[in-house]
Amino acid sequence: MATSMDDTNKKIVILGATGNTGLQLVEQALAHNYKVIAPVRSPEKLTHLAHKNLEVIKCDLLNPLELAKHLEGCVAVLSALGQPGLQISPMTFYEDSIKSIVTAMRNANVKRLICITSFYTKYQPEKYPFKFRLIIRPMIGRHLDSMYIMEQYLENECQDIDYTIVRPPRLLDQHIIEKEVKVNENEYFFPNQPTANQIPRANVARFMLDILKHEKYIRQAVAIDMSNS
């Protein structure tokens, strides 16, 4: 049975805070009275978010010793890290970053991690829609491959970490929609279920903060989507 964590004045670290989903996480976390640490490469991108409970720090996220210093005393790490743009050659961003994050968490004795990947990270063409095989996979396949390696690392080598992997579909830049967020535990998408195949980043951020508060889906990966009704 899931318990509930009092979020008042709890300190959390948000990675990827300058991205569109990360910004939603920061704004919503502050609204829920979290103290937010945001280690970023470019602090100037967050000057518009000045807040007494927000600390923005310039940090190399691929340096676990540097990152660990900013994780001390935090109850959780929420990662919205991503790599924009198309990628033709193989990439290692997601597996490299997660190894640095986990090493830093271990050094700082932080156990809770909630991170975002995507629908369809495991390549199973026989199970996936034709549109994915024809259009989506050629466009973002390198990202998905690196995300899958990241997921495998967490599942196989991080049993000391209370991780949750959140797999959303296409992300929308719009306000929260008051619709049901559907959850498919330990799946890569929603086979044979009517879903929207898209979700606002704001809803993803709210979902992540909700599962942090209620301590849900520990050491699980969950596909999420909006109801199509």
XYZ file of N, CA and C in Angstrom:
687
model
N 0.846 -1.195 0.000
C 0.000 0.000 0.000
C 0.880 1.243 0.000
N 0.614 2.180 -0.920
C 1.412 3.385 -1.017
C 1.153 4.290 0.176
N 2.223 4.921 0.659
C 2.095 5.895 1.725
C 2.157 7.289 1.128
N 2.113 8.288 1.990
C 2.132 9.663 1.510
C 3.230 10.426 2.213
N 3.985 11.213 1.446
C 5.075 12.009 1.987
C 4.612 13.453 2.103
N 4.834 14.057 3.261
C 4.526 15.471 3.441
C 5.521 16.283 2.630
N 5.021 17.054 1.651
C 5.926 17.762 0.754
C 6.369 19.127 1.276
N 5.820 19.583 2.396
C 6.132 20.914 2.896
C 7.613 21.028 3.249
N 8.302 21.955 2.585
C 9.711 22.262 2.842
C 10.652 21.091 2.575
N 10.191 20.059 1.894
C 11.095 18.994 1.477
C 11.978 19.513 0.342
N 13.238 19.119 0.362
C 14.176 19.588 -0.661
C 14.349 18.522 -1.733
N 14.142 18.910 -2.976
C 14.310 17.990 -4.094
C 15.240 18.610 -5.129
N 15.841 17.752 -5.920
C 16.677 18.186 -7.038
C 15.926 17.917 -8.332
N 15.872 18.917 -9.200
C 15.253 18.756 -10.514
C 16.326 18.938 -11.572
N 16.536 17.905 -12.369
C 17.510 17.934 -13.458
C 16.783 18.180 -14.775
N 17.439 18.910 -15.661
C 16.773 19.296 -16.904
C 15.810 20.450 -16.685
N 16.097 21.279 -15.689
C 15.154 22.324 -15.277
C 14.962 23.413 -16.319
N 15.881 23.555 -17.269
C 15.727 24.596 -18.286
C 14.934 24.121 -19.497
N 14.619 22.841 -19.560
C 13.798 22.324 -20.653
C 12.322 22.558 -20.386
N 11.503 22.296 -21.383
C 10.073 22.596 -21.254
C 9.390 21.767 -20.169
N 9.726 20.486 -20.081
C 9.137 19.659 -19.020
C 9.751 19.999 -17.670
N 11.049 20.245 -17.652
C 11.712 20.628 -16.416
C 11.168 21.912 -15.822
N 10.855 22.882 -16.680
C 10.265 24.134 -16.196
C 8.929 23.884 -15.517
N 8.132 22.988 -16.099
C 6.858 22.628 -15.474
C 7.086 21.988 -14.110
N 8.074 21.123 -14.029
C 8.389 20.491 -12.743
C 8.777 21.525 -11.693
N 9.644 22.455 -12.079
C 10.097 23.476 -11.135
C 8.924 24.319 -10.649
N 8.121 24.816 -11.572
C 7.007 25.692 -11.204
C 6.000 24.972 -10.306
N 5.673 23.738 -10.650
C 4.696 23.003 -9.843
C 5.270 22.604 -8.484
N 6.547 22.237 -8.450
C 7.172 21.879 -7.172
C 7.193 23.077 -6.226
N 7.516 24.243 -6.746
C 7.508 25.449 -5.918
C 6.102 25.758 -5.417
N 5.110 25.548 -6.272
C 3.718 25.780 -5.867
C 3.285 24.835 -4.754
N 3.960 23.672 -4.658
C 3.655 22.703 -3.602
C 4.609 22.836 -2.413
N 5.318 23.951 -2.360
C 6.169 24.290 -1.213
C 7.412 23.425 -1.072
N 7.840 22.795 -2.151
C 9.141 22.135 -2.120
C 10.249 23.181 -2.179
N 11.367 22.869 -1.587
C 12.599 23.604 -1.841
C 13.292 22.915 -3.012
N 13.568 23.658 -4.060
C 14.049 23.074 -5.309
C 15.496 23.482 -5.569
N 16.330 22.482 -5.788
C 17.699 22.694 -6.250
C 17.722 22.353 -7.737
N 18.218 23.276 -8.549
C 18.244 23.066 -10.003
C 19.672 23.199 -10.519
N 20.428 22.093 -10.555
C 21.759 22.129 -11.162
C 21.618 22.159 -12.688
N 22.158 23.179 -13.316
C 21.981 23.353 -14.761
C 23.292 23.797 -15.400
N 23.351 23.636 -16.705
C 24.529 24.084 -17.448
C 24.495 25.594 -17.682
N 23.270 26.152 -17.841
C 23.118 27.575 -18.175
C 22.146 28.238 -17.193
N 22.617 28.685 -16.036
C 21.719 29.269 -15.029
C 20.940 30.477 -15.520
N 21.481 31.199 -16.495
C 20.799 32.401 -16.979
C 19.440 32.090 -17.596
N 19.207 30.844 -17.971
C 17.923 30.478 -18.566
C 16.795 30.410 -17.533
N 17.148 30.489 -16.248
C 16.129 30.399 -15.206
C 16.005 31.681 -14.386
N 16.575 32.773 -14.872
C 16.515 34.016 -14.104
C 15.083 34.515 -13.933
N 14.188 34.154 -14.849
C 12.799 34.603 -14.761
C 12.017 33.867 -13.678
N 12.628 32.829 -13.081
C 11.924 32.038 -12.078
C 12.427 32.318 -10.663
N 12.845 33.529 -10.406
C 13.356 33.866 -9.074
C 12.314 33.549 -8.001
N 12.741 32.786 -6.993
C 11.823 32.354 -5.934
C 12.658 32.014 -4.704
N 12.129 32.309 -3.529
C 12.883 32.079 -2.294
C 13.212 30.609 -2.074
N 12.420 29.709 -2.647
C 12.651 28.272 -2.461
C 13.344 27.610 -3.651
N 13.885 28.429 -4.555
C 14.576 27.889 -5.729
C 16.042 28.297 -5.696
N 16.917 27.300 -5.785
C 18.353 27.553 -5.877
C 18.861 26.987 -7.200
N 19.329 27.879 -8.059
C 19.840 27.493 -9.373
C 21.360 27.488 -9.304
N 21.957 26.372 -9.719
C 23.396 26.183 -9.572
C 23.987 25.749 -10.907
N 25.071 26.380 -11.304
C 25.788 25.939 -12.499
C 26.529 24.648 -12.172
N 26.313 23.621 -12.987
C 26.866 22.306 -12.653
C 27.042 21.469 -13.910
N 28.112 20.701 -13.943
C 28.322 19.705 -14.991
C 27.659 18.411 -14.532
N 26.526 18.080 -15.126
C 25.753 16.922 -14.675
C 26.445 15.598 -14.973
N 27.434 15.618 -15.842
C 28.170 14.392 -16.143
C 29.377 14.208 -15.228
N 29.511 15.090 -14.256
C 30.559 14.966 -13.242
C 29.889 14.564 -11.926
N 29.873 13.276 -11.592
C 29.109 12.825 -10.418
C 29.608 13.393 -9.100
N 30.903 13.666 -8.987
C 31.424 14.231 -7.744
C 30.916 15.655 -7.546
N 30.875 16.419 -8.635
C 30.345 17.779 -8.558
C 28.846 17.755 -8.276
N 28.131 16.873 -8.960
C 26.681 16.795 -8.783
C 26.311 16.354 -7.371
N 27.067 15.426 -6.816
C 26.743 14.880 -5.491
C 26.695 15.959 -4.420
N 27.531 16.984 -4.551
C 27.556 18.060 -3.555
C 26.206 18.764 -3.456
N 25.482 18.809 -4.564
C 24.206 19.528 -4.595
C 23.023 18.628 -4.251
N 23.269 17.337 -4.085
C 22.205 16.394 -3.745
C 22.084 16.153 -2.244
N 23.078 16.566 -1.492
C 23.084 16.282 -0.059
C 21.879 16.930 0.631
N 21.185 16.137 1.432
C 20.029 16.631 2.168
C 18.733 16.619 1.387
N 18.773 16.141 0.156
C 17.564 16.099 -0.669
C 16.839 14.769 -0.486
N 15.527 14.789 -0.653
C 14.749 13.563 -0.499
C 14.576 12.826 -1.816
N 14.820 13.505 -2.945
C 14.583 12.857 -4.237
C 15.243 13.643 -5.356
N 15.484 12.933 -6.443
C 15.927 13.536 -7.703
C 14.854 13.279 -8.742
N 14.406 14.338 -9.403
C 13.457 14.222 -10.512
C 14.174 14.683 -11.770
N 14.252 13.814 -12.760
C 15.008 14.130 -13.963
C 14.110 14.251 -15.178
N 14.195 15.425 -15.808
C 13.536 15.654 -17.095
C 14.585 15.920 -18.166
N 15.763 15.345 -17.972
C 16.843 15.543 -18.935
C 16.466 14.986 -20.299
N 16.839 15.718 -21.325
C 16.589 15.260 -22.684
C 17.625 15.829 -23.623
N 17.677 15.264 -24.810
C 18.609 15.702 -25.838
C 17.792 16.110 -27.053
N 17.718 17.411 -27.360
C 16.866 17.850 -28.471
C 17.451 17.518 -29.834
N 16.578 17.526 -30.828
C 17.021 17.375 -32.203
C 17.135 15.940 -32.670
N 17.230 15.785 -33.984
C 17.411 14.469 -34.584
C 18.851 14.021 -34.413
N 19.047 12.728 -34.368
C 20.379 12.170 -34.181
C 20.560 11.032 -35.176
N 21.510 11.187 -36.083
C 21.743 10.165 -37.103
C 22.693 9.090 -36.589
N 23.775 9.511 -35.960
C 24.748 8.553 -35.441
C 24.345 8.103 -34.042
N 24.869 6.977 -33.580
C 24.533 6.505 -32.233
C 24.863 7.548 -31.170
N 24.031 7.616 -30.138
C 24.247 8.565 -29.054
C 24.279 7.825 -27.727
N 24.915 8.441 -26.735
C 25.035 7.806 -25.420
C 24.575 8.740 -24.296
N 23.869 9.801 -24.656
C 23.522 10.823 -23.660
C 22.767 10.246 -22.473
N 21.762 9.435 -22.731
C 20.891 8.988 -21.640
C 21.595 7.999 -20.721
N 22.347 7.050 -21.293
C 23.047 6.125 -20.401
C 24.193 6.814 -19.659
N 24.866 7.761 -20.327
C 25.943 8.486 -19.648
C 25.400 9.321 -18.490
N 24.307 10.021 -18.737
C 23.765 10.905 -17.698
C 23.212 10.106 -16.520
N 22.540 8.980 -16.780
C 21.958 8.234 -15.660
C 23.043 7.614 -14.787
N 24.146 7.201 -15.380
C 25.238 6.647 -14.575
C 25.840 7.716 -13.666
N 25.964 8.925 -14.190
C 26.461 10.025 -13.368
C 25.477 10.356 -12.251
N 24.187 10.388 -12.581
C 23.158 10.707 -11.586
C 23.147 9.674 -10.463
N 23.151 8.399 -10.826
C 23.095 7.342 -9.811
C 24.349 7.352 -8.940
N 25.508 7.554 -9.553
C 26.740 7.638 -8.767
C 26.669 8.791 -7.775
N 26.175 9.938 -8.234
C 26.028 11.096 -7.346
C 25.024 10.812 -6.234
N 23.924 10.149 -6.569
C 22.921 9.812 -5.558
C 23.505 8.890 -4.502
N 24.258 7.910 -4.928
C 24.878 6.995 -3.961
C 25.851 7.739 -3.056
N 26.632 8.637 -3.637
C 27.593 9.400 -2.835
C 26.894 10.307 -1.826
N 25.712 10.800 -2.190
C 24.968 11.717 -1.316
C 23.908 11.006 -0.484
N 23.829 9.687 -0.625
C 22.849 8.882 0.123
C 21.412 9.321 -0.154
N 21.109 9.538 -1.425
C 19.743 9.842 -1.869
C 19.206 8.609 -2.582
N 18.007 8.172 -2.233
C 17.478 6.912 -2.750
C 16.421 7.077 -3.842
N 15.631 8.146 -3.806
C 14.454 8.249 -4.676
C 14.793 8.969 -5.972
N 14.438 8.338 -7.084
C 14.678 8.881 -8.421
C 13.442 8.679 -9.277
N 12.969 9.745 -9.903
C 11.881 9.665 -10.874
C 12.385 10.304 -12.158
N 12.357 9.559 -13.248
C 12.924 10.064 -14.497
C 12.000 9.762 -15.671
N 12.196 10.510 -16.745
C 11.362 10.394 -17.936
C 12.150 9.723 -19.054
N 11.504 8.777 -19.736
C 12.035 8.298 -21.013
C 10.952 8.510 -22.074
N 10.371 7.439 -22.600
C 9.399 7.598 -23.683
C 8.658 6.289 -23.928
N 7.530 6.402 -24.626
C 6.942 5.217 -25.263
C 8.006 4.541 -26.133
N 7.865 3.241 -26.343
C 8.566 2.500 -27.403
C 10.088 2.451 -27.251
N 10.602 2.515 -26.030
C 12.058 2.498 -25.899
C 12.657 1.150 -26.297
N 11.976 0.072 -25.987
C 12.449 -1.244 -26.412
C 11.983 -1.502 -27.835
N 12.910 -1.884 -28.700
C 12.577 -2.061 -30.114
C 11.848 -3.391 -30.311
N 10.551 -3.303 -30.504
C 9.692 -4.464 -30.735
C 8.789 -4.164 -31.938
N 9.336 -4.127 -33.138
C 8.565 -3.663 -34.297
C 7.301 -4.465 -34.558
N 7.310 -5.732 -34.197
C 6.131 -6.563 -34.449
C 4.955 -6.173 -33.555
N 5.222 -5.457 -32.468
C 4.168 -5.077 -31.529
C 3.696 -3.640 -31.708
N 4.480 -2.835 -32.397
C 4.214 -1.407 -32.426
C 3.434 -0.996 -33.666
N 2.724 0.134 -33.589
C 1.917 0.583 -34.731
C 2.765 0.855 -35.966
N 2.120 0.742 -37.119
C 2.810 0.975 -38.390
C 3.391 2.382 -38.439
N 2.656 3.365 -37.919
C 3.132 4.757 -37.927
C 4.457 4.881 -37.182
N 4.594 4.135 -36.092
C 5.847 4.180 -35.342
C 6.988 3.633 -36.185
N 6.776 2.506 -36.817
C 7.844 1.882 -37.597
C 8.228 2.727 -38.806
N 7.253 3.367 -39.424
C 7.500 4.096 -40.669
C 8.028 5.505 -40.430
N 7.519 6.185 -39.403
C 7.821 7.608 -39.230
C 8.615 7.889 -37.954
N 8.095 7.421 -36.822
C 8.670 7.834 -35.542
C 10.041 7.215 -35.306
N 10.150 5.910 -35.527
C 11.421 5.232 -35.270
C 12.576 5.813 -36.092
N 12.406 6.068 -37.395
C 13.512 6.674 -38.142
C 13.913 8.054 -37.626
N 12.964 8.781 -37.026
C 13.262 10.134 -36.553
C 13.977 10.141 -35.206
N 13.535 9.315 -34.275
C 14.064 9.395 -32.903
C 14.611 8.063 -32.407
N 14.911 7.167 -33.320
C 15.387 5.846 -32.918
C 16.650 5.873 -32.083
N 17.582 6.775 -32.405
C 18.830 6.854 -31.631
C 18.550 7.279 -30.187
N 17.621 8.221 -30.021
C 17.234 8.625 -28.672
C 16.630 7.442 -27.910
N 15.726 6.721 -28.571
C 15.050 5.603 -27.915
C 16.036 4.509 -27.525
N 17.013 4.242 -28.391
C 18.015 3.223 -28.075
C 18.801 3.595 -26.819
N 19.204 4.865 -26.724
C 19.958 5.309 -25.554
C 19.085 5.296 -24.300
N 17.815 5.672 -24.457
C 16.883 5.601 -23.324
C 16.719 4.166 -22.836
N 16.653 3.226 -23.771
C 16.472 1.826 -23.385
C 17.680 1.318 -22.594
N 18.877 1.697 -23.022
C 20.074 1.317 -22.269
C 20.023 1.919 -20.864
N 19.557 3.154 -20.777
C 19.369 3.804 -19.474
C 18.404 3.012 -18.602
N 17.279 2.619 -19.170
C 16.284 1.847 -18.416
C 16.853 0.517 -17.947
N 17.587 -0.154 -18.825
C 18.175 -1.440 -18.462
C 19.196 -1.287 -17.340
N 19.939 -0.206 -17.374
C 20.901 0.054 -16.301
C 20.184 0.191 -14.958
N 19.107 0.961 -14.932
C 18.358 1.130 -13.685
C 17.773 -0.194 -13.209
N 17.182 -0.941 -14.121
C 16.501 -2.176 -13.739
C 17.470 -3.271 -13.310
N 18.655 -3.304 -13.911
C 19.580 -4.410 -13.660
C 20.686 -4.094 -12.656
N 21.021 -2.818 -12.498
C 22.184 -2.474 -11.678
C 21.880 -1.489 -10.552
N 20.621 -1.166 -10.349
C 20.295 -0.107 -9.379
C 19.195 -0.532 -8.415
N 19.304 -1.731 -7.880
C 18.293 -2.174 -6.929
C 18.390 -1.454 -5.588
N 19.453 -0.702 -5.385
C 19.566 0.124 -4.181
C 18.918 1.494 -4.361
N 18.429 1.775 -5.567
C 17.791 3.056 -5.873
C 16.284 2.848 -6.018
N 15.503 3.710 -5.388
C 14.039 3.639 -5.502
C 13.595 4.440 -6.729
N 13.841 3.870 -7.888
C 13.580 4.585 -9.140
C 12.156 4.340 -9.636
N 11.658 5.293 -10.397
C 10.472 5.113 -11.230
C 10.790 5.690 -12.599
N 10.573 4.890 -13.630
C 10.754 5.337 -15.010
C 9.381 5.687 -15.569
N 9.217 6.914 -16.030
C 7.945 7.377 -16.587
C 8.080 7.447 -18.103
N 7.215 6.706 -18.798
C 7.266 6.628 -20.267
C 6.046 7.332 -20.867
N 6.174 8.599 -21.249
C 5.055 9.293 -21.883
C 5.123 9.168 -23.406
N 4.009 9.476 -24.082
C 4.021 9.564 -25.540
C 4.464 10.968 -25.962
N 3.975 11.433 -27.092
C 4.302 12.775 -27.588
C 3.941 13.829 -26.541
N 4.881 14.754 -26.302
C 4.697 15.772 -25.275
C 4.191 17.071 -25.886
N 3.202 17.671 -25.231
C 2.576 18.896 -25.719
C 2.933 20.069 -24.814
N 3.177 21.222 -25.425
C 3.443 22.444 -24.671
C 2.130 23.190 -24.453
N 1.388 22.760 -23.450
C 0.128 23.417 -23.123
C -0.183 23.206 -21.651
N -1.218 23.892 -21.185
C -1.574 23.826 -19.770
C -2.111 22.439 -19.407
N -2.192 22.195 -18.116
C -2.737 20.937 -17.607
C -4.145 20.715 -18.147
N -4.395 19.497 -18.584
C -5.730 19.080 -19.000
C -6.322 18.228 -17.880
N -7.522 18.551 -17.480
C -8.161 17.805 -16.389
C -8.845 16.559 -16.945
N -8.009 15.635 -17.387
C -8.462 14.331 -17.851
C -7.715 13.257 -17.083
N -8.248 12.071 -17.147
C -7.590 10.936 -16.506
C -6.224 10.683 -17.137
N -5.227 10.479 -16.294
C -3.936 9.989 -16.763
C -3.934 8.477 -16.595
N -3.842 7.779 -17.710
C -3.854 6.319 -17.674
C -2.435 5.806 -17.441
N -2.333 4.728 -16.700
C -1.040 4.149 -16.346
C -1.019 2.685 -16.753
N 0.025 2.283 -17.454
C 0.223 0.887 -17.831
C 1.556 0.439 -17.234
N 1.478 -0.327 -16.155
C 2.674 -0.675 -15.403
C 3.552 -1.672 -16.149
N 4.856 -1.362 -16.157
C 5.872 -2.235 -16.744
C 5.611 -2.540 -18.214
N 5.057 -1.564 -18.921
C 4.824 -1.689 -20.358
C 5.455 -0.505 -21.081
N 5.645 -0.687 -22.386
C 6.300 0.337 -23.204
C 5.314 1.227 -23.942
N 4.044 0.889 -23.936
C 2.992 1.712 -24.526
C 1.666 1.113 -24.096
N 0.582 1.439 -24.791
C -0.751 0.936 -24.448
C -1.287 0.092 -25.601
N -0.911 -1.172 -25.694
C -1.403 -1.999 -26.802
C -2.906 -2.220 -26.709
N -3.570 -2.025 -27.844
C -5.009 -2.328 -27.964
C -5.871 -1.541 -26.985
N -5.421 -0.356 -26.609
C -6.224 0.496 -25.737
C -6.390 1.865 -26.386
N -7.596 2.445 -26.321
C -7.806 3.767 -26.911
C -7.175 4.857 -26.050
N -6.097 5.431 -26.530
C -5.441 6.517 -25.811
C -5.144 7.644 -26.788
N -4.782 8.797 -26.251
C -4.566 9.976 -27.084
C -3.197 9.972 -27.758
N -2.254 9.178 -27.240
C -0.884 9.156 -27.745
C -0.212 10.520 -27.687
N -0.657 11.342 -26.761
C -0.008 12.615 -26.486
C -0.463 13.089 -25.112
N 0.378 13.915 -24.499
C 0.078 14.360 -23.136
C 0.787 15.689 -22.892
N 0.152 16.641 -22.233
C 0.840 17.889 -21.902
C 2.009 17.648 -20.941
N 3.078 18.379 -21.175
C 4.217 18.290 -20.254
C 3.781 18.620 -18.822
N 2.834 19.543 -18.708
C 2.341 19.927 -17.382
C 1.708 18.748 -16.660
N 1.002 17.889 -17.395
C 0.410 16.698 -16.779
C 1.476 15.694 -16.378
N 2.534 15.583 -17.186
C 3.637 14.686 -16.836
C 4.297 15.157 -15.545
N 4.544 16.457 -15.447
C 5.148 17.007 -14.234
C 4.262 16.751 -13.019
N 2.968 16.972 -13.164
C 2.053 16.735 -12.045
C 2.055 15.265 -11.648
N 2.095 14.371 -12.630
C 2.138 12.935 -12.348
C 3.403 12.584 -11.563
N 4.544 13.134 -11.976
C 5.802 12.838 -11.291
C 5.776 13.312 -9.841
N 5.253 14.498 -9.616
C 5.170 15.008 -8.249
C 4.167 14.217 -7.416
N 3.117 13.743 -8.058
C 2.122 12.937 -7.347
C 2.713 11.609 -6.887
N 3.468 10.940 -7.771
C 4.030 9.652 -7.361
C 5.181 9.834 -6.375
N 5.818 11.004 -6.403
C 6.797 11.304 -5.360
C 6.098 11.427 -4.010
N 5.033 12.204 -3.964
C 4.325 12.434 -2.702
C 3.745 11.144 -2.142
N 3.163 10.322 -3.007
C 2.465 9.119 -2.544
C 3.328 7.859 -2.616
N 4.596 8.025 -2.979
C 5.568 6.928 -2.978
C 5.064 5.727 -3.774
N 4.689 5.988 -5.005
C 4.116 4.950 -5.866
C 5.118 4.504 -6.935
N 4.906 3.280 -7.422
C 5.644 2.705 -8.552
C 7.151 2.616 -8.282
N 7.510 2.196 -7.080
C 8.915 2.047 -6.723
C 9.520 0.883 -7.502
N 10.661 1.129 -8.120
C 11.387 0.172 -8.965
C 10.483 -0.391 -10.063
N 9.763 0.510 -10.686
C 8.902 0.153 -11.805
C 9.080 1.153 -12.938
N 8.695 0.707 -14.127
C 8.559 1.591 -15.287
C 7.089 1.617 -15.664
N 6.568 2.807 -15.938
C 5.148 2.932 -16.256
C 4.969 3.762 -17.523
N 4.170 3.251 -18.443
C 3.736 4.059 -19.582
C 2.544 4.884 -19.130
N 2.523 6.158 -19.515
C 1.385 7.005 -19.165
C 0.834 7.664 -20.420
N -0.447 7.991 -20.380
C -1.097 8.644 -21.511
C -2.368 9.301 -21.011
N -2.943 10.143 -21.838
C -4.228 10.742 -21.511
C -5.337 9.855 -22.051
N -6.429 9.838 -21.340
C -7.606 9.141 -21.841
C -8.093 9.801 -23.118
N -8.594 9.022 -24.045
C -9.098 9.555 -25.310
C -10.559 9.952 -25.205
N -11.169 9.718 -24.044
C -12.590 10.018 -23.877
C -12.796 11.453 -23.434
